[in-house]
Structure formats: structure tokens, C-alpha cells
CSV table of N, CA and C in Angstrom, one decimal:
chain,number,residue,atom,x,y,z
A,187,MET,N,22.8,13.3,8.9
A,187,MET,CA,22.5,12.4,7.7
A,187,MET,C,21.0,12.4,7.5
A,188,ARG,N,20.6,12.5,6.2
A,188,ARG,CA,19.2,12.4,5.8
A,188,ARG,C,18.9,11.0,5.4
A,189,ILE,N,18.0,10.4,6.1
A,189,ILE,CA,17.6,9.0,5.8
A,189,ILE,C,16.1,8.9,5.4
A,190,PHE,N,15.9,8.2,4.3
A,190,PHE,CA,14.5,8.0,3.8
A,190,PHE,C,14.2,6.5,4.1
A,191,VAL,N,13.0,6.2,4.7
A,191,VAL,CA,12.6,4.9,5.0
A,191,VAL,C,11.3,4.6,4.3
A,192,ASP,N,11.3,3.5,3.5
A,192,ASP,CA,10.0,3.1,2.9
A,192,ASP,C,9.1,2.6,4.0
A,193,MET,N,7.9,2.5,3.7
A,193,MET,CA,6.9,2.0,4.7
A,193,MET,C,6.5,0.6,4.5
A,194,ASP,N,5.9,0.2,3.3
A,194,ASP,CA,5.4,-1.2,3.1
A,194,ASP,C,6.6,-2.1,3.0
A,195,GLU,N,6.6,-3.1,3.8
A,195,GLU,CA,7.6,-4.2,3.9
A,195,GLU,C,8.9,-3.8,4.5
A,196,VAL,N,8.9,-2.5,5.0
A,196,VAL,CA,10.1,-2.1,5.8
A,196,VAL,C,9.7,-1.8,7.2
A,197,VAL,N,8.7,-1.0,7.4
A,197,VAL,CA,8.2,-0.8,8.8
A,197,VAL,C,6.8,-1.4,9.0
A,198,ALA,N,6.1,-1.6,7.9
A,198,ALA,CA,4.7,-2.2,8.0
A,198,ALA,C,4.7,-3.5,7.2
A,199,ASP,N,4.1,-4.5,7.8
A,199,ASP,CA,4.2,-5.9,7.2
A,199,ASP,C,3.0,-6.1,6.2
A,200,THR,N,3.1,-5.5,5.0
A,200,THR,CA,2.1,-5.7,4.0
A,200,THR,C,2.1,-7.2,3.5
A,201,TYR,N,3.3,-7.8,3.3
A,201,TYR,CA,3.4,-9.1,2.8
A,201,TYR,C,2.6,-10.1,3.7
A,202,GLY,N,2.8,-10.0,5.0
A,202,GLY,CA,2.1,-10.9,5.9
A,202,GLY,C,0.6,-10.6,5.9
A,203,ALA,N,0.2,-9.4,5.7
A,203,ALA,CA,-1.2,-9.0,5.7
A,203,ALA,C,-1.9,-9.7,4.5
A,204,HIS,N,-1.2,-9.6,3.3
A,204,HIS,CA,-1.7,-10.3,2.1
A,204,HIS,C,-1.9,-11.8,2.4
A,205,ILE,N,-1.0,-12.4,3.0
A,205,ILE,CA,-1.1,-13.9,3.3
A,205,ILE,C,-2.2,-14.1,4.3
A,206,GLU,N,-2.3,-13.3,5.3
A,206,GLU,CA,-3.3,-13.5,6.3
A,206,GLU,C,-4.7,-13.4,5.7
A,207,LEU,N,-4.9,-12.4,4.9
A,207,LEU,CA,-6.2,-12.2,4.3
A,207,LEU,C,-6.6,-13.3,3.3
A,208,TYR,N,-5.6,-13.7,2.6
A,208,TYR,CA,-5.8,-14.8,1.6
A,208,TYR,C,-6.2,-16.1,2.3
A,209,ASN,N,-5.4,-16.4,3.4
A,209,ASN,CA,-5.7,-17.7,4.1
A,209,ASN,C,-7.1,-17.6,4.7
A,210,LYS,N,-7.5,-16.5,5.2
A,210,LYS,CA,-8.8,-16.4,5.9
A,210,LYS,C,-9.9,-16.5,4.8
A,211,LYS,N,-9.8,-15.9,3.7
A,211,LYS,CA,-10.8,-16.0,2.7
A,211,LYS,C,-10.9,-17.4,2.1
A,212,TYR,N,-9.8,-18.0,1.8
A,212,TYR,CA,-9.8,-19.3,1.1
A,212,TYR,C,-9.5,-20.5,1.9
A,213,ASN,N,-9.4,-20.3,3.2
A,213,ASN,CA,-9.1,-21.3,4.2
A,213,ASN,C,-7.9,-22.1,3.8
A,214,GLN,N,-6.8,-21.4,3.6
A,214,GLN,CA,-5.5,-22.0,3.2
A,214,GLN,C,-4.5,-21.8,4.3
A,215,GLN,N,-3.3,-22.4,4.0
A,215,GLN,CA,-2.2,-22.3,5.0
A,215,GLN,C,-0.9,-21.8,4.4
A,216,LEU,N,-1.1,-20.8,3.5
A,216,LEU,CA,0.1,-20.1,2.9
A,216,LEU,C,0.9,-19.5,3.9
A,217,THR,N,2.3,-19.5,3.8
A,217,THR,CA,3.2,-18.9,4.7
A,217,THR,C,4.2,-18.1,3.9
A,218,LYS,N,4.9,-17.2,4.6
A,218,LYS,CA,6.0,-16.5,4.0
A,218,LYS,C,7.1,-17.4,3.4
A,219,GLU,N,7.3,-18.5,4.2
A,219,GLU,CA,8.3,-19.5,3.7
A,219,GLU,C,8.0,-20.1,2.4
A,220,LYS,N,6.7,-20.3,2.1
A,220,LYS,CA,6.2,-20.9,0.9
A,220,LYS,C,6.2,-19.9,-0.3
A,221,CYS,N,6.5,-18.6,0.0
A,221,CYS,CA,6.4,-17.6,-1.0
A,221,CYS,C,7.8,-16.9,-1.3
A,222,MET,N,8.8,-17.6,-1.0
A,222,MET,CA,10.1,-17.0,-1.2
A,222,MET,C,10.5,-16.8,-2.6
A,223,GLY,N,10.9,-15.6,-3.0
A,223,GLY,CA,11.3,-15.3,-4.3
A,223,GLY,C,10.3,-14.6,-5.2
A,224,GLY,N,9.2,-14.2,-4.6
A,224,GLY,CA,8.1,-13.5,-5.5
A,224,GLY,C,7.1,-12.9,-4.6
A,225,ASP,N,6.2,-12.2,-5.2
A,225,ASP,CA,5.1,-11.6,-4.5
A,225,ASP,C,4.0,-12.6,-4.2
A,226,VAL,N,3.2,-12.3,-3.2
A,226,VAL,CA,2.2,-13.3,-2.7
A,226,VAL,C,1.4,-13.8,-3.9
A,227,TRP,N,0.9,-12.9,-4.7
A,227,TRP,CA,0.0,-13.3,-5.8
A,227,TRP,C,0.6,-14.4,-6.7
A,228,GLU,N,1.9,-14.5,-6.8
A,228,GLU,CA,2.5,-15.5,-7.7
A,228,GLU,C,2.4,-16.9,-7.1
A,229,PHE,N,2.0,-17.0,-5.8
A,229,PHE,CA,2.0,-18.3,-5.2
A,229,PHE,C,0.6,-18.8,-4.9
A,230,VAL,N,-0.4,-18.2,-5.5
A,230,VAL,CA,-1.8,-18.6,-5.3
A,230,VAL,C,-2.3,-19.0,-6.7
A,231,PRO,N,-3.4,-19.8,-6.7
A,231,PRO,CA,-4.0,-20.2,-8.0
A,231,PRO,C,-4.4,-19.0,-8.8
A,232,GLN,N,-4.3,-19.1,-10.1
A,232,GLN,CA,-4.6,-18.0,-10.9
A,232,GLN,C,-6.0,-17.3,-10.6
A,233,GLU,N,-7.0,-18.2,-10.3
A,233,GLU,CA,-8.3,-17.6,-10.0
A,233,GLU,C,-8.4,-16.8,-8.7
A,234,HIS,N,-7.3,-16.9,-7.9
A,234,HIS,CA,-7.3,-16.1,-6.6
A,234,HIS,C,-6.3,-14.9,-6.7
A,235,GLN,N,-5.6,-14.8,-7.8
A,235,GLN,CA,-4.6,-13.7,-7.9
A,235,GLN,C,-5.2,-12.3,-7.9
A,236,GLN,N,-6.3,-12.1,-8.5
A,236,GLN,CA,-7.0,-10.8,-8.5
A,236,GLN,C,-7.3,-10.4,-7.1
A,237,TYR,N,-7.7,-11.3,-6.3
A,237,TYR,CA,-8.1,-11.0,-4.9
A,237,TYR,C,-6.9,-10.4,-4.2
A,238,ILE,N,-5.7,-10.9,-4.4
A,238,ILE,CA,-4.5,-10.4,-3.8
A,238,ILE,C,-4.2,-9.0,-4.3
A,239,HIS,N,-4.3,-8.8,-5.7
A,239,HIS,CA,-4.0,-7.5,-6.3
A,239,HIS,C,-5.0,-6.4,-5.7
A,240,GLU,N,-6.2,-6.8,-5.4
A,240,GLU,CA,-7.2,-5.8,-5.0
A,240,GLU,C,-7.1,-5.4,-3.5
A,241,GLN,N,-6.4,-6.2,-2.7
A,241,GLN,CA,-6.3,-5.9,-1.3
A,241,GLN,C,-5.7,-4.5,-1.0
A,242,ASN,N,-4.7,-4.1,-1.8
A,242,ASN,CA,-4.1,-2.8,-1.6
A,242,ASN,C,-5.1,-1.6,-1.8
A,243,ARG,N,-6.2,-1.9,-2.5
A,243,ARG,CA,-7.2,-0.9,-2.9
A,243,ARG,C,-8.4,-0.9,-1.9
A,244,GLN,N,-8.4,-1.9,-1.0
A,244,GLN,CA,-9.5,-2.0,-0.1
A,244,GLN,C,-9.3,-1.1,1.1
A,245,ARG,N,-10.4,-0.4,1.4
A,245,ARG,CA,-10.4,0.5,2.7
A,245,ARG,C,-10.0,-0.4,3.9
A,246,GLY,N,-9.2,0.1,4.7
A,246,GLY,CA,-8.8,-0.7,5.9
A,246,GLY,C,-7.6,-1.5,5.8
A,247,PHE,N,-7.1,-1.8,4.6
A,247,PHE,CA,-5.9,-2.7,4.4
A,247,PHE,C,-4.7,-2.1,5.1
A,248,PHE,N,-4.4,-0.8,4.8
A,248,PHE,CA,-3.2,-0.2,5.4
A,248,PHE,C,-3.4,0.2,6.9
A,249,ALA,N,-4.6,0.3,7.3
A,249,ALA,CA,-4.9,0.8,8.7
A,249,ALA,C,-4.5,-0.2,9.7
A,250,ASN,N,-4.5,-1.5,9.4
A,250,ASN,CA,-4.3,-2.6,10.4
A,250,ASN,C,-3.0,-3.4,10.2
A,251,LEU,N,-2.1,-2.8,9.5
A,251,LEU,CA,-0.8,-3.6,9.3
A,251,LEU,C,0.0,-3.7,10.6
A,252,LYS,N,0.7,-4.9,10.7
A,252,LYS,CA,1.6,-5.1,11.8
A,252,LYS,C,2.9,-4.3,11.6
A,253,VAL,N,3.5,-4.0,12.7
A,253,VAL,CA,4.7,-3.2,12.7
A,253,VAL,C,5.9,-4.2,12.6
A,254,MET,N,6.9,-3.9,11.8
A,254,MET,CA,8.0,-4.8,11.6
A,254,MET,C,8.9,-4.8,12.9
A,255,GLU,N,9.3,-5.9,13.3
A,255,GLU,CA,10.0,-6.1,14.6
A,255,GLU,C,11.2,-5.2,14.7
A,256,ASP,N,11.3,-4.5,15.8
A,256,ASP,CA,12.4,-3.6,16.2
A,256,ASP,C,12.4,-2.3,15.5
A,257,SER,N,11.5,-2.1,14.5
A,257,SER,CA,11.5,-0.9,13.7
A,257,SER,C,11.2,0.4,14.6
A,258,GLN,N,10.3,0.3,15.5
A,258,GLN,CA,10.0,1.5,16.3
A,258,GLN,C,11.2,1.9,17.1
A,259,GLU,N,11.8,1.0,17.8
A,259,GLU,CA,12.9,1.4,18.7
A,259,GLU,C,14.1,1.9,17.9
A,260,VAL,N,14.5,1.3,16.8
A,260,VAL,CA,15.6,1.7,16.0
A,260,VAL,C,15.3,3.0,15.3
A,261,LEU,N,14.1,3.2,14.8
A,261,LEU,CA,13.8,4.4,14.1
A,261,LEU,C,13.7,5.6,15.1
A,262,GLU,N,13.3,5.3,16.3
A,262,GLU,CA,13.2,6.4,17.3
A,262,GLU,C,14.7,6.9,17.6
A,263,GLN,N,15.6,5.9,17.7
A,263,GLN,CA,17.0,6.3,18.0
A,263,GLN,C,17.6,7.0,16.8
A,264,LEU,N,17.3,6.5,15.6
A,264,LEU,CA,17.8,7.2,14.3
A,264,LEU,C,17.3,8.6,14.3
A,265,ASN,N,16.0,8.7,14.6
A,265,ASN,CA,15.4,10.0,14.5
A,265,ASN,C,16.0,11.1,15.5
A,266,LYS,N,16.5,10.6,16.6
A,266,LYS,CA,17.2,11.5,17.6
A,266,LYS,C,18.5,12.0,17.0
A,267,GLU,N,19.2,11.2,16.2
A,267,GLU,CA,20.5,11.5,15.7
A,267,GLU,C,20.6,12.0,14.3
A,268,HIS,N,19.5,11.7,13.5
A,268,HIS,CA,19.6,12.1,12.1
A,268,HIS,C,18.2,12.6,11.6
A,269,GLU,N,18.2,13.1,10.4
A,269,GLU,CA,17.0,13.6,9.8
A,269,GLU,C,16.3,12.4,9.1
A,270,VAL,N,15.2,11.9,9.7
A,270,VAL,CA,14.6,10.7,9.2
A,270,VAL,C,13.2,11.0,8.6
A,271,TYR,N,13.0,10.5,7.4
A,271,TYR,CA,11.7,10.7,6.7
A,271,TYR,C,11.1,9.3,6.4
A,272,ILE,N,9.8,9.2,6.5
A,272,ILE,CA,9.1,8.0,5.9
A,272,ILE,C,8.8,8.4,4.5
A,273,ALA,N,9.2,7.6,3.5
A,273,ALA,CA,8.9,7.9,2.1
A,273,ALA,C,8.1,6.7,1.5
A,274,SER,N,6.9,6.9,1.2
A,274,SER,CA,6.0,5.8,0.7
A,274,SER,C,5.4,6.3,-0.6
A,275,ALA,N,5.4,5.4,-1.6
A,275,ALA,CA,4.8,5.6,-2.9
A,275,ALA,C,3.3,5.4,-2.8
A,276,ALA,N,2.7,6.2,-1.9
A,276,ALA,CA,1.3,6.0,-1.5
A,276,ALA,C,0.3,6.4,-2.6
A,277,MET,N,0.8,7.2,-3.6
A,277,MET,CA,-0.1,7.7,-4.6
A,277,MET,C,-0.6,6.6,-5.5
A,278,GLN,N,0.1,5.5,-5.5
A,278,GLN,CA,-0.4,4.3,-6.3
A,278,GLN,C,-1.7,3.8,-5.8
A,279,PHE,N,-2.0,4.0,-4.5
A,279,PHE,CA,-3.2,3.6,-3.8
A,279,PHE,C,-3.8,4.8,-3.1
A,280,PRO,N,-4.4,5.8,-3.8
A,280,PRO,CA,-4.8,7.0,-3.1
A,280,PRO,C,-5.6,6.9,-1.8
A,281,GLN,N,-6.4,5.8,-1.7
A,281,GLN,CA,-7.2,5.7,-0.5
A,281,GLN,C,-6.3,5.4,0.7
A,282,SER,N,-5.1,5.0,0.4
A,282,SER,CA,-4.1,4.6,1.5
A,282,SER,C,-3.6,5.9,2.2
A,283,LEU,N,-3.7,7.0,1.7
A,283,LEU,CA,-3.0,8.2,2.2
A,283,LEU,C,-3.4,8.5,3.7
A,284,GLU,N,-4.7,8.5,3.9
A,284,GLU,CA,-5.2,8.8,5.3
A,284,GLU,C,-4.8,7.6,6.2
A,285,GLU,N,-5.0,6.4,5.7
A,285,GLU,CA,-4.7,5.2,6.5
A,285,GLU,C,-3.2,5.2,6.9
A,286,LYS,N,-2.4,5.5,6.0
A,286,LYS,CA,-0.9,5.4,6.3
A,286,LYS,C,-0.5,6.5,7.3
A,287,SER,N,-1.1,7.7,7.1
A,287,SER,CA,-0.8,8.8,8.0
A,287,SER,C,-1.3,8.4,9.4
A,288,ASP,N,-2.5,7.9,9.5
A,288,ASP,CA,-3.0,7.5,10.8
A,288,ASP,C,-2.2,6.4,11.4
A,289,TRP,N,-1.8,5.4,10.6
A,289,TRP,CA,-1.0,4.3,11.1
A,289,TRP,C,0.4,4.8,11.7
A,290,LEU,N,1.0,5.8,10.9
A,290,LEU,CA,2.2,6.4,11.4
A,290,LEU,C,2.0,7.1,12.7
A,291,ASP,N,0.9,7.9,12.8
A,291,ASP,CA,0.6,8.6,14.1
A,291,ASP,C,0.5,7.6,15.3
A,292,THR,N,-0.1,6.4,15.0
A,292,THR,CA,-0.2,5.4,16.1
A,292,THR,C,1.1,4.8,16.4
A,293,HIS,N,1.9,4.3,15.4
A,293,HIS,CA,3.0,3.5,15.7
A,293,HIS,C,4.4,4.2,15.7
A,294,PHE,N,4.4,5.4,15.0
A,294,PHE,CA,5.7,6.1,14.9
A,294,PHE,C,5.4,7.6,15.1
A,295,PRO,N,4.8,8.0,16.3
A,295,PRO,CA,4.4,9.4,16.5
A,295,PRO,C,5.6,10.3,16.5
A,296,PHE,N,6.8,9.8,16.8
A,296,PHE,CA,8.0,10.7,16.8
A,296,PHE,C,8.4,11.1,15.4
A,297,ILE,N,7.8,10.5,14.4
A,297,ILE,CA,8.1,11.0,13.0
A,297,ILE,C,6.8,11.8,12.6
A,298,THR,N,6.9,13.1,12.8
A,298,THR,CA,5.8,13.9,12.6
A,298,THR,C,5.5,14.2,11.1
A,299,TRP,N,4.3,14.8,10.9
A,299,TRP,CA,3.8,14.9,9.5
A,299,TRP,C,4.8,15.6,8.6
A,300,GLU,N,5.6,16.5,9.2
A,300,GLU,CA,6.6,17.2,8.3
A,300,GLU,C,7.7,16.3,7.7
A,301,TYR,N,7.8,15.1,8.3
A,301,TYR,CA,8.8,14.2,7.9
A,301,TYR,C,8.2,12.9,7.2
A,302,ARG,N,7.1,13.1,6.6
A,302,ARG,CA,6.4,12.0,5.9
A,302,ARG,C,6.2,12.5,4.4
A,303,ILE,N,6.7,11.6,3.6
A,303,ILE,CA,6.6,11.9,2.1
A,303,ILE,C,5.8,10.8,1.5
A,304,LEU,N,4.5,11.2,1.1
A,304,LEU,CA,3.6,10.2,0.5
A,304,LEU,C,3.6,10.7,-1.0
A,305,CYS,N,4.3,9.9,-1.8
A,305,CYS,CA,4.6,10.4,-3.2
A,305,CYS,C,4.2,9.4,-4.2
A,306,GLY,N,4.6,9.7,-5.5
A,306,GLY,CA,4.5,8.7,-6.6
A,306,GLY,C,5.8,8.0,-6.7
A,307,HIS,N,6.6,8.3,-7.6
A,307,HIS,CA,7.9,7.7,-7.8
A,307,HIS,C,8.9,8.3,-6.7
A,308,LYS,N,9.8,7.5,-6.3
A,308,LYS,CA,10.8,7.9,-5.3
A,308,LYS,C,12.1,8.5,-5.9
A,309,PHE,N,12.1,8.6,-7.2
A,309,PHE,CA,13.4,9.2,-7.9
A,309,PHE,C,13.6,10.6,-7.4
A,310,VAL,N,12.6,11.3,-6.9
A,310,VAL,CA,12.7,12.7,-6.4
A,310,VAL,C,13.5,12.8,-5.1
A,311,LEU,N,13.7,11.7,-4.4
A,311,LEU,CA,14.3,11.7,-3.1
A,311,LEU,C,15.8,12.0,-3.3
A,312,LYS,N,16.3,12.9,-2.5
A,312,LYS,CA,17.8,13.3,-2.5
A,312,LYS,C,18.2,13.3,-1.0
A,313,GLY,N,19.1,12.4,-0.7
A,313,GLY,CA,19.6,12.3,0.6
A,313,GLY,C,20.8,11.3,0.7
A,314,ASP,N,21.0,10.9,1.9
A,314,ASP,CA,22.2,10.1,2.2
A,314,ASP,C,21.9,8.6,2.2
A,315,VAL,N,20.7,8.2,2.7
A,315,VAL,CA,20.4,6.8,2.8
A,315,VAL,C,18.9,6.6,2.4
A,316,LEU,N,18.7,5.5,1.6
A,316,LEU,CA,17.3,5.0,1.4
A,316,LEU,C,17.2,3.6,1.8
A,317,ILE,N,16.3,3.3,2.7
A,317,ILE,CA,16.0,1.9,3.1
A,317,ILE,C,14.7,1.5,2.4
A,318,ASP,N,14.7,0.5,1.5
A,318,ASP,CA,13.6,0.1,0.8
A,318,ASP,C,13.7,-1.4,0.4
A,319,ASP,N,12.5,-2.0,0.2
A,319,ASP,CA,12.6,-3.4,-0.2
A,319,ASP,C,12.6,-3.6,-1.7
A,320,ARG,N,12.2,-2.6,-2.4
A,320,ARG,CA,12.0,-2.7,-3.9
A,320,ARG,C,13.2,-2.1,-4.6
A,321,SER,N,13.9,-3.0,-5.4
A,321,SER,CA,15.1,-2.6,-6.1
A,321,SER,C,14.8,-1.4,-7.1
A,322,PHE,N,13.7,-1.3,-7.7
A,322,PHE,CA,13.4,-0.2,-8.6
A,322,PHE,C,13.4,1.1,-7.9
A,323,ASN,N,13.1,1.2,-6.6
A,323,ASN,CA,13.3,2.4,-5.9
A,323,ASN,C,14.7,2.7,-5.6
A,324,LEU,N,15.5,1.7,-5.3
A,324,LEU,CA,16.9,1.9,-5.0
A,324,LEU,C,17.7,2.2,-6.2
A,325,ASP,N,17.3,1.8,-7.4
A,325,ASP,CA,18.0,2.0,-8.7
A,325,ASP,C,18.2,3.5,-8.9
A,326,THR,N,17.3,4.3,-8.6
A,326,THR,CA,17.4,5.7,-8.9
A,326,THR,C,17.9,6.6,-7.8
A,327,PHE,N,18.3,6.0,-6.7
A,327,PHE,CA,18.7,6.8,-5.5
A,327,PHE,C,20.2,7.0,-5.6
A,328,ASP,N,20.7,8.2,-5.4
A,328,ASP,CA,22.1,8.5,-5.5
A,328,ASP,C,22.9,8.3,-4.3
A,329,GLY,N,22.3,8.1,-3.2
A,329,GLY,CA,23.0,7.9,-1.9
A,329,GLY,C,23.2,6.4,-1.6
A,330,ARG,N,23.4,6.1,-0.4
A,330,ARG,CA,23.5,4.7,0.1
A,330,ARG,C,22.2,4.0,0.0
A,331,ALA,N,22.1,2.9,-0.7
A,331,ALA,CA,20.9,2.1,-0.9
A,331,ALA,C,20.9,0.9,-0.1
A,332,LEU,N,20.0,0.8,0.9
A,332,LEU,CA,19.9,-0.4,1.7
A,332,LEU,C,18.7,-1.2,1.4
A,333,GLN,N,18.8,-2.4,0.9
A,333,GLN,CA,17.7,-3.2,0.6
A,333,GLN,C,17.2,-4.0,1.8
A,334,PHE,N,16.0,-3.8,2.2
A,334,PHE,CA,15.4,-4.5,3.4
A,334,PHE,C,14.9,-5.8,2.8
A,335,THR,N,15.3,-6.9,3.4
A,335,THR,CA,14.9,-8.2,3.0
A,335,THR,C,13.5,-8.5,3.2
A,336,SER,N,12.8,-9.0,2.1
A,336,SER,CA,11.4,-9.4,2.2
A,336,SER,C,11.4,-10.7,1.3
A,337,PRO,N,10.4,-11.5,1.6
A,337,PRO,CA,10.3,-12.7,0.8
A,337,PRO,C,10.4,-12.5,-0.7
A,338,HIS,N,9.8,-11.4,-1.2
A,338,HIS,CA,9.8,-11.2,-2.7
A,338,HIS,C,11.2,-10.8,-3.2
A,339,ASN,N,12.1,-10.4,-2.4
A,339,ASN,CA,13.4,-9.9,-3.0
A,339,ASN,C,14.6,-10.7,-2.6
A,340,ILE,N,14.4,-11.9,-2.1
A,340,ILE,CA,15.5,-12.7,-1.7
A,340,ILE,C,16.5,-13.1,-2.8
A,341,LYS,N,16.0,-13.0,-4.0
A,341,LYS,CA,16.9,-13.4,-5.2
A,341,LYS,C,17.5,-12.1,-5.8
A,342,THR,N,17.2,-11.0,-5.3
A,342,THR,CA,17.8,-9.7,-5.8
A,342,THR,C,19.2,-9.5,-5.3
A,343,ASN,N,20.1,-9.1,-6.2
A,343,ASN,CA,21.4,-8.8,-5.8
A,343,ASN,C,21.8,-7.4,-6.3
A,344,GLY,N,22.9,-6.9,-5.8
A,344,GLY,CA,23.4,-5.6,-6.3
A,344,GLY,C,23.2,-4.4,-5.3
A,345,TYR,N,22.6,-4.7,-4.1
A,345,TYR,CA,22.5,-3.7,-3.1
A,345,TYR,C,23.0,-4.2,-1.8
A,346,GLU,N,23.4,-3.2,-0.9
A,346,GLU,CA,23.7,-3.6,0.4
A,346,GLU,C,22.4,-4.1,1.1
A,347,ARG,N,22.4,-5.3,1.6
A,347,ARG,CA,21.2,-5.9,2.1
A,347,ARG,C,21.2,-5.8,3.7
A,348,VAL,N,20.0,-5.5,4.2
A,348,VAL,CA,19.8,-5.5,5.6
A,348,VAL,C,18.6,-6.5,5.9
A,349,GLU,N,18.8,-7.4,6.9
A,349,GLU,CA,17.8,-8.4,7.2
A,349,GLU,C,16.8,-8.0,8.3
A,350,THR,N,17.3,-7.1,9.2
A,350,THR,CA,16.5,-6.8,10.4
A,350,THR,C,16.7,-5.3,10.7
A,351,TRP,N,15.9,-4.8,11.6
A,351,TRP,CA,16.0,-3.4,12.0
A,351,TRP,C,17.2,-3.3,13.0
A,352,LYS,N,17.5,-4.3,13.7
A,352,LYS,CA,18.7,-4.3,14.6
A,352,LYS,C,20.0,-4.1,13.7
A,353,GLU,N,20.0,-4.8,12.6
A,353,GLU,CA,21.1,-4.7,11.7
A,353,GLU,C,21.2,-3.2,11.2
A,354,ILE,N,20.1,-2.6,10.9
A,354,ILE,CA,20.1,-1.2,10.4
A,354,ILE,C,20.7,-0.3,11.5
A,355,GLY,N,20.3,-0.6,12.7
A,355,GLY,CA,20.8,0.2,13.9
A,355,GLY,C,22.3,0.1,14.0
A,356,GLU,N,22.8,-1.1,13.8
A,356,GLU,CA,24.3,-1.4,13.8
A,356,GLU,C,25.0,-0.6,12.7
A,357,LYS,N,24.4,-0.5,11.6
A,357,LYS,CA,25.0,0.2,10.4
A,357,LYS,C,24.9,1.7,10.5
A,358,LEU,N,23.8,2.2,11.1
A,358,LEU,CA,23.6,3.7,11.0
A,358,LEU,C,23.6,4.4,12.3
A,359,LEU,N,23.7,3.7,13.4
A,359,LEU,CA,23.8,4.4,14.7
A,359,LEU,C,25.2,4.5,15.2
């Protein structure tokens, strides 16, 4: 089985990083629970929204992301039994390419460079399963689309939803 796995908000906690950086800069107490149903920028004052938007373009942002719970263990098992690719729309933030590759080397060394797709749009992906948090990526996928739950997509319907990496393991192993 060929499985494509998104990076941001699926194996790397970008949402939490946005909140952490915002709280540090503006001395706030924003939490994921306070941001349910939208992107982080939607829950901050208008004069702070640009700061959130610019974080993805800052050097170092993608280098220091936290790993999503249980993703390493489950992906390592999946990788032993299936053809697993990390597929990230990294071209949107070109400075992220090296940081994402280095981050994967550190946290997912068993997914080697040959199985990393840093692309623009994901409509080019052809395989059996796509695990992604963004519905617009799942919309164009012909295989089984698993939507990984993130605060921004809790109101999204129409896809098979997965809440945790353990649940992904139960479905695919």
C-alpha cells in the first residue's frame, strides 16, 4: 500500500508553534482550546494577525517544531509494512525546504530522502492513502482520504477522520 503523510499538523505541530510564538511575543495565554474551528490568526487581534502569517516565512520556524504524539512509532511500523512518503506542500515557503528535510532526518530518519515529496499542490499524488489535515488536499486525492484532526478543521465534514496516530495505526496496520 502506498501511503502519503502530510507534515504540518500531521507529524509536526505547527499550530502549537504559532500559538507558542504568539504568546511569547505578546505575553498572552492563547491555547488550542481557544482556537477551535479556525486558524490561529483568526483568534488574535487584527493588529497581530500579520505576525502569525509571517511566522511560516521566518528562518527557524520549521526547524524547531514538536513531533505529534505517537507519530514516530506508528510511522516506523507503517514504513516497515508499506510504502510511506512524507508529502508536504513546502514550496509555499521555499526557505522551509532545508529545515523540513533536516527535521525529518532528526525525527523520522527511517523515512529517507527518496520517500520525501516537497511539492506545490498535492493533486499530483497517486496512491492508496493520504493523511492530511487540510480538506483542499484531500479533495483531489483519488485514494482513501484520512483527515487528521487539528483545531482548524474540527468543523470540516466529508472525510474519514482520525484523531490520533494510534488510531491511524489501528486503521492501517
